[in-house]
Amino acid sequence: MSFTSCHKIALSGRPHGLPPSVVYRLRSIGNNSSSRNFASSAARQKERVLIVGSGWGGYGVLKGIDKKRWDVTIVSPNNYFNFTPLLASCAVGTLEFRCAVEPVRRYAPQVAAYQAWCDKIDFGLKTVECMPATPVPFDASAPATPFTLRWDKIVLAAGAYSQTFGVPGVKENAHFLKDVRDARKIRIRVLECFEQAMQPTLSDIDRRNLLNFCIVGGGPTGVEFAAELHDLIHAEMANHYPTLAKLAKITIFDVAPSILGSFDKSLVEFTEKTFSRDGISILTSHHVERVQPGKMFVKERGEVPFGILVWSTGLAPNPLINSITEFKKDEKTKSVLTDEHLNLIRNDATVDPDVWGIGDCAQIEDAILPATAQVANQKAQYLVNKLNKLVKDQPSSKPFQFENQGSLAYIGDWKAIYDNSHKESKILNKESGRVAWLLWRSAYFTMTLSWRNKILVPMYWFLNCDKISPLIRNRISNPPTGIFGRDITRF
Ligand SMILES: Cc1cc2nc3c(=O)[nH]c(=O)nc-3n(C[C@H](O)[C@H](O)[C@H](O)COP(=O)(O)OP(=O)(O)OC[C@H]3O[C@@H](n4cnc5c(N)ncnc54)[C@H](O)[C@@H]3O)c2cc1C
């Protein structure tokens, strides 16, 4: 195994397995004298590619890049990849958390992986300053020591943050749904609300307030979470907390005049009708002004108490991307702008051939695409192809082209919507209900990355199933309502 400088730079002592001939030198880079930079005396054989972020963009590149020819390093505060479309299911127990993650270390030691934040990039010196995202060993309260990595090529795939629009109290009192850890916190809180409401000391008003589940943001994430929560309440909670389940209420608030703005109107109407039948309220043109523990203030309604508030109002720029000043940015999203080959465009309109930007943190100039996993994944595949050709001295001049495969959203009770109406084809261009639900499940099953999750995902869909087909139910005496149902233990 060859250890190259990118690997060594980050280590503050000789790591296990390093050949004894390796020599380390300590020197500072830029004006950060506390950063450590260990360089090797051994000749560097391969060019270094640094991937920033392990989401749809970064993990996609990590997976496909030719690791024999490139010296690959990945830096991400998470040592896993989040399969975001399944997070809403994990947040209510339709799936278990393991189903929505893939380990970055699957590709180590071929690839050097550091669980760290990339804080600053020097595009001139071709270095990044990183801060460990792990607690300081032996003294968790001590400040972490930053380190520096060098690169020849860099892929920026740091994604974006959750947007709060500066509404006071959101960060402190609301839940977000961007990561598997968020899904875990939401699941624990929802179950806690039911256990708290069960206490005999509570008044009925307190119970209702605790079981008031609010979602701010009527985009696909907010809608899918509302739908999954509805399924949980109307299946397992109705079985195990029958009186409380009747008090539970789900409401979606949005400032826009309609939910699911990116979907065809007929599909939005179908969703609204389904939600109205299922008892999920949609309050559009509503403005949340501030949030406090257990309550929020809505301009059109006054005080709204809640047991849990899930906030999903789009994307805010990543601070790392904000700190970049050398490259052009999109005025609205503040993402870095790239050309059609995904190379970043400098302020003087020239292109940097060694810097690429993909996923939610980057946009192609004059061809803005939605911030979705589909776009991030396709850009990652394009870049993999480009890098793998480049390393063989066969540079590809083909520009990136997005192939829109349509949008899907789960809307509860085994129903979904599918919008592919931009396509000329008359078949399967707009679907709603069970057919769309089958498409939803097959799409995400197909996209699941590892064999492990290709087994786990359908297994949990089956085991946690809250319904039994009438075909089976009518043939057995005393039929169960489902298989085992979702796990509602809280620990
Ligand atoms: C709940 C949910 C459901 C979704 N469902 C769908 C769907 O069904 N279909 C669809 O197409 N899209 C969906 N999306 C959108 C999709 O997930 C995003 O567009 C996609 O994740 C963008 O990929 P990315 O790689 O740019 O960013 P991310 O996947 O967000 O990854 C960013 C990575 O960068 C890391 N990072 C952040 N800051 C730093 C730093 N300073 N240094 C190093 N690393 C850093 C993060 O830890 C993370 O690993 C969904 C999103 C959410 C939140």
mmCIF file with all atom_site columns, N, CA and C in Angstrom, residues 36 47 106 137 149 153 176 243 260 266 268 297 329 337 373 422 447 454:
data_model
loop_
_atom_site.group_PDB
_atom_site.id
_atom_site.type_symbol
_atom_site.label_atom_id
_atom_site.label_alt_id
_atom_site.label_comp_id
_atom_site.label_asym_id
_atom_site.label_entity_id
_atom_site.label_seq_id
_atom_site.pdbx_PDB_ins_code
_atom_site.Cartn_x
_atom_site.Cartn_y
_atom_site.Cartn_z
_atom_site.occupancy
_atom_site.B_iso_or_equiv
_atom_site.pdbx_formal_charge
_atom_site.auth_seq_id
_atom_site.auth_comp_id
_atom_site.auth_asym_id
_atom_site.auth_atom_id
_atom_site.pdbx_PDB_model_num
ATOM 1  N N  . ARG A 1 36  ? -0.809  21.724 11.291  1.00 0.00 ? 36  ARG A N  1
ATOM 2  C CA . ARG A 1 36  ? 0.296   20.794 11.110  1.00 0.00 ? 36  ARG A CA 1
ATOM 3  C C  . ARG A 1 36  ? 0.350   20.348 9.678   1.00 0.00 ? 36  ARG A C  1
ATOM 4  N N  . GLU A 1 47  ? -1.338  11.877 -8.712  1.00 0.00 ? 47  GLU A N  1
ATOM 5  C CA . GLU A 1 47  ? -1.875  13.203 -8.420  1.00 0.00 ? 47  GLU A CA 1
ATOM 6  C C  . GLU A 1 47  ? -2.922  13.080 -7.316  1.00 0.00 ? 47  GLU A C  1
ATOM 7  N N  . ARG A 1 106 ? -15.723 2.297  3.700   1.00 0.00 ? 106 ARG A N  1
ATOM 8  C CA . ARG A 1 106 ? -15.785 1.150  2.779   1.00 0.00 ? 106 ARG A CA 1
ATOM 9  C C  . ARG A 1 106 ? -14.622 1.241  1.777   1.00 0.00 ? 106 ARG A C  1
ATOM 10 N N  . PRO A 1 137 ? -9.044  13.678 21.834  1.00 0.00 ? 137 PRO A N  1
ATOM 11 C CA . PRO A 1 137 ? -8.827  12.484 22.655  1.00 0.00 ? 137 PRO A CA 1
ATOM 12 C C  . PRO A 1 137 ? -8.366  12.849 24.069  1.00 0.00 ? 137 PRO A C  1
ATOM 13 N N  . LEU A 1 149 ? -4.220  19.927 4.559   1.00 0.00 ? 149 LEU A N  1
ATOM 14 C CA . LEU A 1 149 ? -4.047  18.927 3.504   1.00 0.00 ? 149 LEU A CA 1
ATOM 15 C C  . LEU A 1 149 ? -3.686  19.641 2.209   1.00 0.00 ? 149 LEU A C  1
ATOM 16 N N  . LYS A 1 153 ? -5.980  18.454 -7.300  1.00 0.00 ? 153 LYS A N  1
ATOM 17 C CA . LYS A 1 153 ? -7.327  18.716 -7.825  1.00 0.00 ? 153 LYS A CA 1
ATOM 18 C C  . LYS A 1 153 ? -8.268  18.662 -6.628  1.00 0.00 ? 153 LYS A C  1
ATOM 19 N N  . PHE A 1 176 ? -34.553 19.825 12.426  1.00 0.00 ? 176 PHE A N  1
ATOM 20 C CA . PHE A 1 176 ? -34.312 19.850 10.981  1.00 0.00 ? 176 PHE A CA 1
ATOM 21 C C  . PHE A 1 176 ? -34.258 18.396 10.511  1.00 0.00 ? 176 PHE A C  1
ATOM 22 N N  . THR A 1 243 ? -56.518 6.489  22.560  1.00 0.00 ? 243 THR A N  1
ATOM 23 C CA . THR A 1 243 ? -57.154 7.778  22.913  1.00 0.00 ? 243 THR A CA 1
ATOM 24 C C  . THR A 1 243 ? -56.279 8.942  22.463  1.00 0.00 ? 243 THR A C  1
ATOM 25 N N  . LEU A 1 260 ? -45.616 22.109 -2.490  1.00 0.00 ? 260 LEU A N  1
ATOM 26 C CA . LEU A 1 260 ? -44.994 21.363 -3.598  1.00 0.00 ? 260 LEU A CA 1
ATOM 27 C C  . LEU A 1 260 ? -44.897 22.185 -4.889  1.00 0.00 ? 260 LEU A C  1
ATOM 28 N N  . SER A 1 266 ? -51.955 19.424 -11.030 1.00 0.00 ? 266 SER A N  1
ATOM 29 C CA . SER A 1 266 ? -52.915 18.349 -10.772 1.00 0.00 ? 266 SER A CA 1
ATOM 30 C C  . SER A 1 266 ? -52.409 17.421 -9.659  1.00 0.00 ? 266 SER A C  1
ATOM 31 N N  . VAL A 1 268 ? -50.416 18.408 -7.202  1.00 0.00 ? 268 VAL A N  1
ATOM 32 C CA . VAL A 1 268 ? -50.533 19.170 -5.950  1.00 0.00 ? 268 VAL A CA 1
ATOM 33 C C  . VAL A 1 268 ? -51.967 19.045 -5.434  1.00 0.00 ? 268 VAL A C  1
ATOM 34 N N  . PHE A 1 297 ? -45.004 31.581 16.960  1.00 0.00 ? 297 PHE A N  1
ATOM 35 C CA . PHE A 1 297 ? -45.937 32.681 16.740  1.00 0.00 ? 297 PHE A CA 1
ATOM 36 C C  . PHE A 1 297 ? -46.097 32.869 15.246  1.00 0.00 ? 297 PHE A C  1
ATOM 37 N N  . LYS A 1 329 ? -20.208 33.629 -7.840  1.00 0.00 ? 329 LYS A N  1
ATOM 38 C CA . LYS A 1 329 ? -21.298 32.999 -7.087  1.00 0.00 ? 329 LYS A CA 1
ATOM 39 C C  . LYS A 1 329 ? -22.635 33.330 -7.724  1.00 0.00 ? 329 LYS A C  1
ATOM 40 N N  . LEU A 1 337 ? -20.313 29.223 -8.954  1.00 0.00 ? 337 LEU A N  1
ATOM 41 C CA . LEU A 1 337 ? -20.750 28.990 -10.332 1.00 0.00 ? 337 LEU A CA 1
ATOM 42 C C  . LEU A 1 337 ? -19.685 28.216 -11.096 1.00 0.00 ? 337 LEU A C  1
ATOM 43 N N  . ALA A 1 373 ? -30.802 15.385 -5.142  1.00 0.00 ? 373 ALA A N  1
ATOM 44 C CA . ALA A 1 373 ? -29.865 14.258 -5.158  1.00 0.00 ? 373 ALA A CA 1
ATOM 45 C C  . ALA A 1 373 ? -29.646 13.798 -6.599  1.00 0.00 ? 373 ALA A C  1
ATOM 46 N N  . HIS A 1 422 ? -42.404 17.025 -17.963 1.00 0.00 ? 422 HIS A N  1
ATOM 47 C CA . HIS A 1 422 ? -41.585 17.747 -18.939 1.00 0.00 ? 422 HIS A CA 1
ATOM 48 C C  . HIS A 1 422 ? -41.297 16.865 -20.160 1.00 0.00 ? 422 HIS A C  1
ATOM 49 N N  . MET A 1 447 ? -31.892 2.792  -6.359  1.00 0.00 ? 447 MET A N  1
ATOM 50 C CA . MET A 1 447 ? -30.802 3.741  -6.105  1.00 0.00 ? 447 MET A CA 1
ATOM 51 C C  . MET A 1 447 ? -29.973 3.403  -4.866  1.00 0.00 ? 447 MET A C  1
ATOM 52 N N  . LYS A 1 454 ? -29.561 -3.035 0.078   1.00 0.00 ? 454 LYS A N  1
ATOM 53 C CA . LYS A 1 454 ? -30.534 -3.619 -0.869  1.00 0.00 ? 454 LYS A CA 1
ATOM 54 C C  . LYS A 1 454 ? -31.267 -4.774 -0.200  1.00 0.00 ? 454 LYS A C  1
#
